[in-house]
């Protein structure tokens, strides 16, 4: 974890505070990369000047050969193989998508970087994944991969507050947890796990809590 605070929530009676911070240590773990966790996913990508992208990085010649082979397999046996082109948008940060909606259609900052290749038996495997949902599932992985590649890994720390005789505020860590990847804290469940949002609505803070920064 780090001292780089992203958001701060304080109990209205002044006894506790929750801070959301960047979790740099988690970002360095191999398990933080969703492409490493999903063994069914193959994502060969073109070599990039600034990033290591995909499950393997190919030079232009190798990429052309792999693309032609994958396209032939997908067109010849659509019930067994699938090829999903992946587009990258790069403008200070990066993002990945299976679609070409804005900004992935930008002629200057976007382009096709590779493709996700799926084999039905491996995809469905032991995980209960459905072939008809492949595109939606893969886009979800790419959304998490976007967050991971941009370093959007977070943790929360919950402190007990106390004031000493000299009027200084002191903190004692009550609870902490990391490994949350993404920008929508409510959807990630980080605020709920910290104990400051309602169980039926992760966007609604408990009445006793307020965001202060």
PDB file of C-alpha atoms in Angstrom:
ATOM      1  CA  UNK A   1       0.000   0.000   0.000  1.00  0.00           C
ATOM      2  CA  UNK A   2       1.027   3.650  -0.207  1.00  0.00           C
ATOM      3  CA  UNK A   3       0.460   7.042   1.353  1.00  0.00           C
ATOM      4  CA  UNK A   4      -1.086   8.393  -1.858  1.00  0.00           C
ATOM      5  CA  UNK A   5      -4.648   9.014  -0.708  1.00  0.00           C
ATOM      6  CA  UNK A   6      -7.367   8.999  -3.364  1.00  0.00           C
ATOM      7  CA  UNK A   7     -10.428   9.558  -1.159  1.00  0.00           C
ATOM      8  CA  UNK A   8     -11.117  10.063   2.543  1.00  0.00           C
ATOM      9  CA  UNK A   9     -14.275   9.244   4.502  1.00  0.00           C
ATOM     10  CA  UNK A  10     -14.770  10.320   8.112  1.00  0.00           C
ATOM     11  CA  UNK A  11     -17.186   9.153  10.791  1.00  0.00           C
ATOM     12  CA  UNK A  12     -19.300  12.099  11.878  1.00  0.00           C
ATOM     13  CA  UNK A  13     -18.464  11.560  15.551  1.00  0.00           C
ATOM     14  CA  UNK A  14     -14.787  11.972  14.694  1.00  0.00           C
ATOM     15  CA  UNK A  15     -13.673   8.582  16.000  1.00  0.00           C
ATOM     16  CA  UNK A  16     -12.753   6.847  12.736  1.00  0.00           C
ATOM     17  CA  UNK A  17     -11.550   7.589   9.221  1.00  0.00           C
ATOM     18  CA  UNK A  18     -11.286   5.450   6.077  1.00  0.00           C
ATOM     19  CA  UNK A  19      -8.753   6.276   3.381  1.00  0.00           C
ATOM     20  CA  UNK A  20      -8.685   4.813  -0.128  1.00  0.00           C
ATOM     21  CA  UNK A  21      -5.069   4.679  -1.324  1.00  0.00           C
ATOM     22  CA  UNK A  22      -3.141   3.392  -4.321  1.00  0.00           C
ATOM     23  CA  UNK A  23      -2.084  -0.235  -3.898  1.00  0.00           C
ATOM     24  CA  UNK A  24       1.221  -0.227  -5.757  1.00  0.00           C
ATOM     25  CA  UNK A  25       2.363  -3.517  -4.249  1.00  0.00           C
ATOM     26  CA  UNK A  26      -0.647  -5.376  -5.642  1.00  0.00           C
ATOM     27  CA  UNK A  27      -0.044  -3.929  -9.113  1.00  0.00           C
ATOM     28  CA  UNK A  28       3.387  -5.569  -9.103  1.00  0.00           C
ATOM     29  CA  UNK A  29       1.984  -9.044  -8.423  1.00  0.00           C
ATOM     30  CA  UNK A  30       1.493 -11.383 -11.362  1.00  0.00           C
ATOM     31  CA  UNK A  31      -2.035 -12.247 -10.187  1.00  0.00           C
ATOM     32  CA  UNK A  32      -3.037  -8.598 -10.571  1.00  0.00           C
ATOM     33  CA  UNK A  33      -2.817  -8.984 -14.342  1.00  0.00           C
ATOM     34  CA  UNK A  34      -6.171 -10.436 -15.492  1.00  0.00           C
ATOM     35  CA  UNK A  35      -4.527 -11.907 -18.594  1.00  0.00           C
ATOM     36  CA  UNK A  36      -2.354 -14.066 -16.334  1.00  0.00           C
ATOM     37  CA  UNK A  37      -5.347 -15.325 -14.337  1.00  0.00           C
ATOM     38  CA  UNK A  38      -7.599 -16.257 -17.249  1.00  0.00           C
ATOM     39  CA  UNK A  39      -5.854 -19.329 -18.658  1.00  0.00           C
ATOM     40  CA  UNK A  40      -8.457 -19.701 -21.427  1.00  0.00           C
ATOM     41  CA  UNK A  41      -7.529 -16.345 -22.957  1.00  0.00           C
ATOM     42  CA  UNK A  42      -4.866 -15.894 -25.645  1.00  0.00           C
ATOM     43  CA  UNK A  43      -4.099 -12.299 -26.615  1.00  0.00           C
ATOM     44  CA  UNK A  44      -1.204 -12.025 -29.085  1.00  0.00           C
ATOM     45  CA  UNK A  45      -0.412  -8.359 -29.629  1.00  0.00           C
ATOM     46  CA  UNK A  46       1.879  -6.285 -31.777  1.00  0.00           C
ATOM     47  CA  UNK A  47       5.046  -5.012 -30.145  1.00  0.00           C
ATOM     48  CA  UNK A  48       4.522  -1.582 -28.578  1.00  0.00           C
ATOM     49  CA  UNK A  49       7.137   1.102 -27.999  1.00  0.00           C
ATOM     50  CA  UNK A  50       5.958   1.957 -24.472  1.00  0.00           C
ATOM     51  CA  UNK A  51       4.114  -1.060 -23.058  1.00  0.00           C
ATOM     52  CA  UNK A  52       4.272  -4.838 -22.880  1.00  0.00           C
ATOM     53  CA  UNK A  53       0.771  -5.739 -24.069  1.00  0.00           C
ATOM     54  CA  UNK A  54      -1.092  -9.022 -24.324  1.00  0.00           C
ATOM     55  CA  UNK A  55      -0.092 -12.577 -23.518  1.00  0.00           C
ATOM     56  CA  UNK A  56       2.660 -12.509 -26.146  1.00  0.00           C
ATOM     57  CA  UNK A  57       4.304  -9.768 -28.184  1.00  0.00           C
ATOM     58  CA  UNK A  58       4.897 -10.329 -31.895  1.00  0.00           C
ATOM     59  CA  UNK A  59       6.898  -8.504 -34.537  1.00  0.00           C
ATOM     60  CA  UNK A  60       5.005  -7.413 -37.678  1.00  0.00           C
ATOM     61  CA  UNK A  61       5.837 -10.535 -39.691  1.00  0.00           C
ATOM     62  CA  UNK A  62       4.857 -12.946 -36.912  1.00  0.00           C
ATOM     63  CA  UNK A  63       1.708 -10.915 -36.243  1.00  0.00           C
ATOM     64  CA  UNK A  64       0.652 -11.174 -39.897  1.00  0.00           C
ATOM     65  CA  UNK A  65       1.072 -14.955 -39.863  1.00  0.00           C
ATOM     66  CA  UNK A  66      -0.798 -15.394 -36.566  1.00  0.00           C
ATOM     67  CA  UNK A  67      -3.630 -13.116 -37.711  1.00  0.00           C
ATOM     68  CA  UNK A  68      -4.112 -15.015 -40.981  1.00  0.00           C
ATOM     69  CA  UNK A  69      -4.136 -18.385 -39.211  1.00  0.00           C
ATOM     70  CA  UNK A  70      -6.582 -17.234 -36.528  1.00  0.00           C
ATOM     71  CA  UNK A  71      -8.912 -15.665 -39.084  1.00  0.00           C
ATOM     72  CA  UNK A  72      -8.931 -18.868 -41.149  1.00  0.00           C
ATOM     73  CA  UNK A  73      -9.747 -20.983 -38.080  1.00  0.00           C
ATOM     74  CA  UNK A  74     -12.530 -18.651 -36.954  1.00  0.00           C
ATOM     75  CA  UNK A  75     -14.123 -18.476 -40.399  1.00  0.00           C
ATOM     76  CA  UNK A  76     -13.836 -22.217 -41.061  1.00  0.00           C
ATOM     77  CA  UNK A  77     -15.025 -23.402 -37.639  1.00  0.00           C
ATOM     78  CA  UNK A  78     -17.048 -20.597 -35.976  1.00  0.00           C
ATOM     79  CA  UNK A  79     -18.563 -23.073 -33.518  1.00  0.00           C
ATOM     80  CA  UNK A  80     -15.085 -23.979 -32.217  1.00  0.00           C
ATOM     81  CA  UNK A  81     -12.861 -20.919 -32.689  1.00  0.00           C
ATOM     82  CA  UNK A  82     -13.371 -17.202 -32.258  1.00  0.00           C
ATOM     83  CA  UNK A  83     -11.180 -14.235 -33.105  1.00  0.00           C
ATOM     84  CA  UNK A  84     -11.958 -10.883 -31.473  1.00  0.00           C
ATOM     85  CA  UNK A  85      -9.847  -7.924 -32.686  1.00  0.00           C
ATOM     86  CA  UNK A  86      -8.632  -5.698 -29.841  1.00  0.00           C
ATOM     87  CA  UNK A  87      -8.336  -1.938 -30.276  1.00  0.00           C
ATOM     88  CA  UNK A  88      -6.118   0.335 -28.202  1.00  0.00           C
ATOM     89  CA  UNK A  89      -6.589   4.022 -27.433  1.00  0.00           C
ATOM     90  CA  UNK A  90      -3.478   5.814 -26.207  1.00  0.00           C
ATOM     91  CA  UNK A  91      -3.607   9.399 -25.004  1.00  0.00           C
ATOM     92  CA  UNK A  92      -1.634   9.962 -21.772  1.00  0.00           C
ATOM     93  CA  UNK A  93      -3.226   6.715 -20.558  1.00  0.00           C
ATOM     94  CA  UNK A  94      -4.335   3.612 -22.454  1.00  0.00           C
ATOM     95  CA  UNK A  95      -7.581   1.711 -22.887  1.00  0.00           C
ATOM     96  CA  UNK A  96      -8.606  -1.488 -24.668  1.00  0.00           C
ATOM     97  CA  UNK A  97     -11.855  -2.419 -26.396  1.00  0.00           C
ATOM     98  CA  UNK A  98     -13.383  -5.010 -28.701  1.00  0.00           C
ATOM     99  CA  UNK A  99     -15.421  -2.283 -30.388  1.00  0.00           C
ATOM    100  CA  UNK A 100     -14.542   0.773 -32.447  1.00  0.00           C
ATOM    101  CA  UNK A 101     -16.850   3.264 -30.751  1.00  0.00           C
ATOM    102  CA  UNK A 102     -15.314   6.624 -29.795  1.00  0.00           C
ATOM    103  CA  UNK A 103     -12.485   7.083 -28.888  1.00  0.00           C
ATOM    104  CA  UNK A 104     -11.319   3.780 -30.374  1.00  0.00           C
ATOM    105  CA  UNK A 105     -12.064   5.066 -33.887  1.00  0.00           C
ATOM    106  CA  UNK A 106      -9.636   7.978 -33.529  1.00  0.00           C
ATOM    107  CA  UNK A 107      -7.304   7.966 -36.581  1.00  0.00           C
ATOM    108  CA  UNK A 108      -4.390   9.415 -34.564  1.00  0.00           C
ATOM    109  CA  UNK A 109      -4.524   7.837 -31.100  1.00  0.00           C
ATOM    110  CA  UNK A 110      -6.231   4.487 -31.716  1.00  0.00           C
ATOM    111  CA  UNK A 111      -5.726   1.338 -33.734  1.00  0.00           C
ATOM    112  CA  UNK A 112      -5.857  -2.451 -33.722  1.00  0.00           C
ATOM    113  CA  UNK A 113      -3.165  -3.865 -31.426  1.00  0.00           C
ATOM    114  CA  UNK A 114      -3.972  -7.579 -31.676  1.00  0.00           C
ATOM    115  CA  UNK A 115      -6.777 -10.058 -31.108  1.00  0.00           C
ATOM    116  CA  UNK A 116      -8.203 -12.325 -28.442  1.00  0.00           C
ATOM    117  CA  UNK A 117      -8.216 -15.909 -29.700  1.00  0.00           C
ATOM    118  CA  UNK A 118     -10.625 -18.403 -28.165  1.00  0.00           C
ATOM    119  CA  UNK A 119     -10.975 -22.156 -28.467  1.00  0.00           C
ATOM    120  CA  UNK A 120     -14.379 -23.306 -27.266  1.00  0.00           C
ATOM    121  CA  UNK A 121     -13.260 -26.333 -25.268  1.00  0.00           C
ATOM    122  CA  UNK A 122     -10.652 -24.324 -23.371  1.00  0.00           C
ATOM    123  CA  UNK A 123     -13.002 -21.359 -22.942  1.00  0.00           C
ATOM    124  CA  UNK A 124     -15.913 -23.316 -21.481  1.00  0.00           C
ATOM    125  CA  UNK A 125     -13.613 -25.743 -19.673  1.00  0.00           C
ATOM    126  CA  UNK A 126     -14.131 -26.027 -15.930  1.00  0.00           C
ATOM    127  CA  UNK A 127     -15.247 -22.434 -15.397  1.00  0.00           C
ATOM    128  CA  UNK A 128     -18.847 -22.663 -16.586  1.00  0.00           C
ATOM    129  CA  UNK A 129     -18.344 -19.942 -19.204  1.00  0.00           C
ATOM    130  CA  UNK A 130     -20.860 -19.847 -22.044  1.00  0.00           C
ATOM    131  CA  UNK A 131     -19.684 -19.572 -25.646  1.00  0.00           C
ATOM    132  CA  UNK A 132     -22.515 -17.201 -26.560  1.00  0.00           C
ATOM    133  CA  UNK A 133     -21.308 -14.782 -23.860  1.00  0.00           C
ATOM    134  CA  UNK A 134     -17.678 -14.828 -25.010  1.00  0.00           C
ATOM    135  CA  UNK A 135     -17.587 -11.270 -26.321  1.00  0.00           C
ATOM    136  CA  UNK A 136     -19.123  -9.776 -23.181  1.00  0.00           C
ATOM    137  CA  UNK A 137     -16.817 -11.792 -20.912  1.00  0.00           C
ATOM    138  CA  UNK A 138     -13.718 -10.807 -22.889  1.00  0.00           C
ATOM    139  CA  UNK A 139     -14.674  -7.125 -22.812  1.00  0.00           C
ATOM    140  CA  UNK A 140     -14.956  -7.393 -19.032  1.00  0.00           C
ATOM    141  CA  UNK A 141     -11.429  -8.800 -18.894  1.00  0.00           C
ATOM    142  CA  UNK A 142     -10.196  -5.961 -21.119  1.00  0.00           C
ATOM    143  CA  UNK A 143     -11.852  -3.379 -18.859  1.00  0.00           C
ATOM    144  CA  UNK A 144      -9.949  -4.794 -15.891  1.00  0.00           C
ATOM    145  CA  UNK A 145      -6.789  -4.992 -18.002  1.00  0.00           C
ATOM    146  CA  UNK A 146      -7.185  -1.291 -18.833  1.00  0.00           C
ATOM    147  CA  UNK A 147      -7.356  -0.494 -15.123  1.00  0.00           C
ATOM    148  CA  UNK A 148      -4.364  -2.715 -14.365  1.00  0.00           C
ATOM    149  CA  UNK A 149      -2.201  -1.224 -17.126  1.00  0.00           C
ATOM    150  CA  UNK A 150      -2.960   2.300 -15.889  1.00  0.00           C
ATOM    151  CA  UNK A 151      -2.127   1.418 -12.294  1.00  0.00           C
ATOM    152  CA  UNK A 152      -5.678   1.792 -10.994  1.00  0.00           C
ATOM    153  CA  UNK A 153      -5.152  -0.616  -8.097  1.00  0.00           C
ATOM    154  CA  UNK A 154      -6.494   0.469  -4.726  1.00  0.00           C
ATOM    155  CA  UNK A 155      -6.728  -0.461  -1.067  1.00  0.00           C
ATOM    156  CA  UNK A 156      -8.559   0.916   1.938  1.00  0.00           C
ATOM    157  CA  UNK A 157      -7.257   1.569   5.441  1.00  0.00           C
ATOM    158  CA  UNK A 158      -9.604   2.139   8.364  1.00  0.00           C
ATOM    159  CA  UNK A 159      -8.209   4.047  11.346  1.00  0.00           C
ATOM    160  CA  UNK A 160      -9.300   4.656  14.923  1.00  0.00           C
ATOM    161  CA  UNK A 161      -8.690   8.288  15.868  1.00  0.00           C
ATOM    162  CA  UNK A 162      -7.650   9.597  19.254  1.00  0.00           C
ATOM    163  CA  UNK A 163      -6.435  12.965  20.519  1.00  0.00           C
ATOM    164  CA  UNK A 164      -3.617  13.076  23.053  1.00  0.00           C
ATOM    165  CA  UNK A 165      -3.221  15.520  25.951  1.00  0.00           C
ATOM    166  CA  UNK A 166      -1.256  17.861  23.693  1.00  0.00           C
ATOM    167  CA  UNK A 167      -4.075  18.038  21.198  1.00  0.00           C
ATOM    168  CA  UNK A 168      -2.419  15.905  18.519  1.00  0.00           C
ATOM    169  CA  UNK A 169      -4.475  13.426  16.514  1.00  0.00           C
ATOM    170  CA  UNK A 170      -3.161   9.862  16.536  1.00  0.00           C
ATOM    171  CA  UNK A 171      -4.226   6.951  14.357  1.00  0.00           C
ATOM    172  CA  UNK A 172      -4.413   3.220  14.948  1.00  0.00           C
ATOM    173  CA  UNK A 173      -5.075   0.874  12.024  1.00  0.00           C
ATOM    174  CA  UNK A 174      -8.245  -1.141  12.621  1.00  0.00           C
ATOM    175  CA  UNK A 175      -8.575  -2.832   9.242  1.00  0.00           C
ATOM    176  CA  UNK A 176      -7.147  -2.752   5.740  1.00  0.00           C
ATOM    177  CA  UNK A 177      -7.510  -4.625   2.472  1.00  0.00           C
ATOM    178  CA  UNK A 178      -6.095  -4.212  -1.027  1.00  0.00           C
ATOM    179  CA  UNK A 179      -6.334  -5.701  -4.480  1.00  0.00           C
ATOM    180  CA  UNK A 180      -9.227  -3.631  -5.857  1.00  0.00           C
ATOM    181  CA  UNK A 181      -8.697  -2.933  -9.573  1.00  0.00           C
ATOM    182  CA  UNK A 182     -10.786  -0.266 -11.307  1.00  0.00           C
ATOM    183  CA  UNK A 183     -12.000   3.292 -10.844  1.00  0.00           C
ATOM    184  CA  UNK A 184     -15.597   2.802  -9.707  1.00  0.00           C
ATOM    185  CA  UNK A 185     -15.150   2.252  -5.971  1.00  0.00           C
ATOM    186  CA  UNK A 186     -18.828   1.458  -5.472  1.00  0.00           C
ATOM    187  CA  UNK A 187     -18.804  -1.279  -8.112  1.00  0.00           C
ATOM    188  CA  UNK A 188     -15.539  -2.693  -6.792  1.00  0.00           C
ATOM    189  CA  UNK A 189     -17.091  -3.085  -3.348  1.00  0.00           C
ATOM    190  CA  UNK A 190     -14.194  -1.338  -1.639  1.00  0.00           C
ATOM    191  CA  UNK A 191     -16.418   1.054   0.324  1.00  0.00           C
ATOM    192  CA  UNK A 192     -18.769  -1.751   1.334  1.00  0.00           C
ATOM    193  CA  UNK A 193     -15.857  -3.899   2.504  1.00  0.00           C
ATOM    194  CA  UNK A 194     -14.606  -0.923   4.496  1.00  0.00           C
ATOM    195  CA  UNK A 195     -17.980  -0.906   6.242  1.00  0.00           C
ATOM    196  CA  UNK A 196     -19.168   2.533   5.219  1.00  0.00           C
ATOM    197  CA  UNK A 197     -21.873   1.834   2.603  1.00  0.00           C
ATOM    198  CA  UNK A 198     -25.230   0.099   2.763  1.00  0.00           C
ATOM    199  CA  UNK A 199     -25.410  -3.600   1.919  1.00  0.00           C
ATOM    200  CA  UNK A 200     -28.251  -3.070  -0.570  1.00  0.00           C
ATOM    201  CA  UNK A 201     -26.727   0.003  -2.248  1.00  0.00           C
ATOM    202  CA  UNK A 202     -22.950   0.321  -2.428  1.00  0.00           C
ATOM    203  CA  UNK A 203     -23.282   3.914  -3.662  1.00  0.00           C
ATOM    204  CA  UNK A 204     -25.024   5.104  -0.487  1.00  0.00           C
ATOM    205  CA  UNK A 205     -22.865   5.942   2.508  1.00  0.00           C
ATOM    206  CA  UNK A 206     -24.142   5.041   5.952  1.00  0.00           C
ATOM    207  CA  UNK A 207     -25.680   8.089   7.625  1.00  0.00           C
ATOM    208  CA  UNK A 208     -22.806   8.250  10.117  1.00  0.00           C
ATOM    209  CA  UNK A 209     -20.170   8.652   7.382  1.00  0.00           C
ATOM    210  CA  UNK A 210     -19.261  11.492   5.033  1.00  0.00           C
ATOM    211  CA  UNK A 211     -16.694  12.006   2.293  1.00  0.00           C
ATOM    212  CA  UNK A 212     -14.282  14.763   3.261  1.00  0.00           C
ATOM    213  CA  UNK A 213     -11.691  14.605   0.477  1.00  0.00           C
TER     214      UNK A 213
END
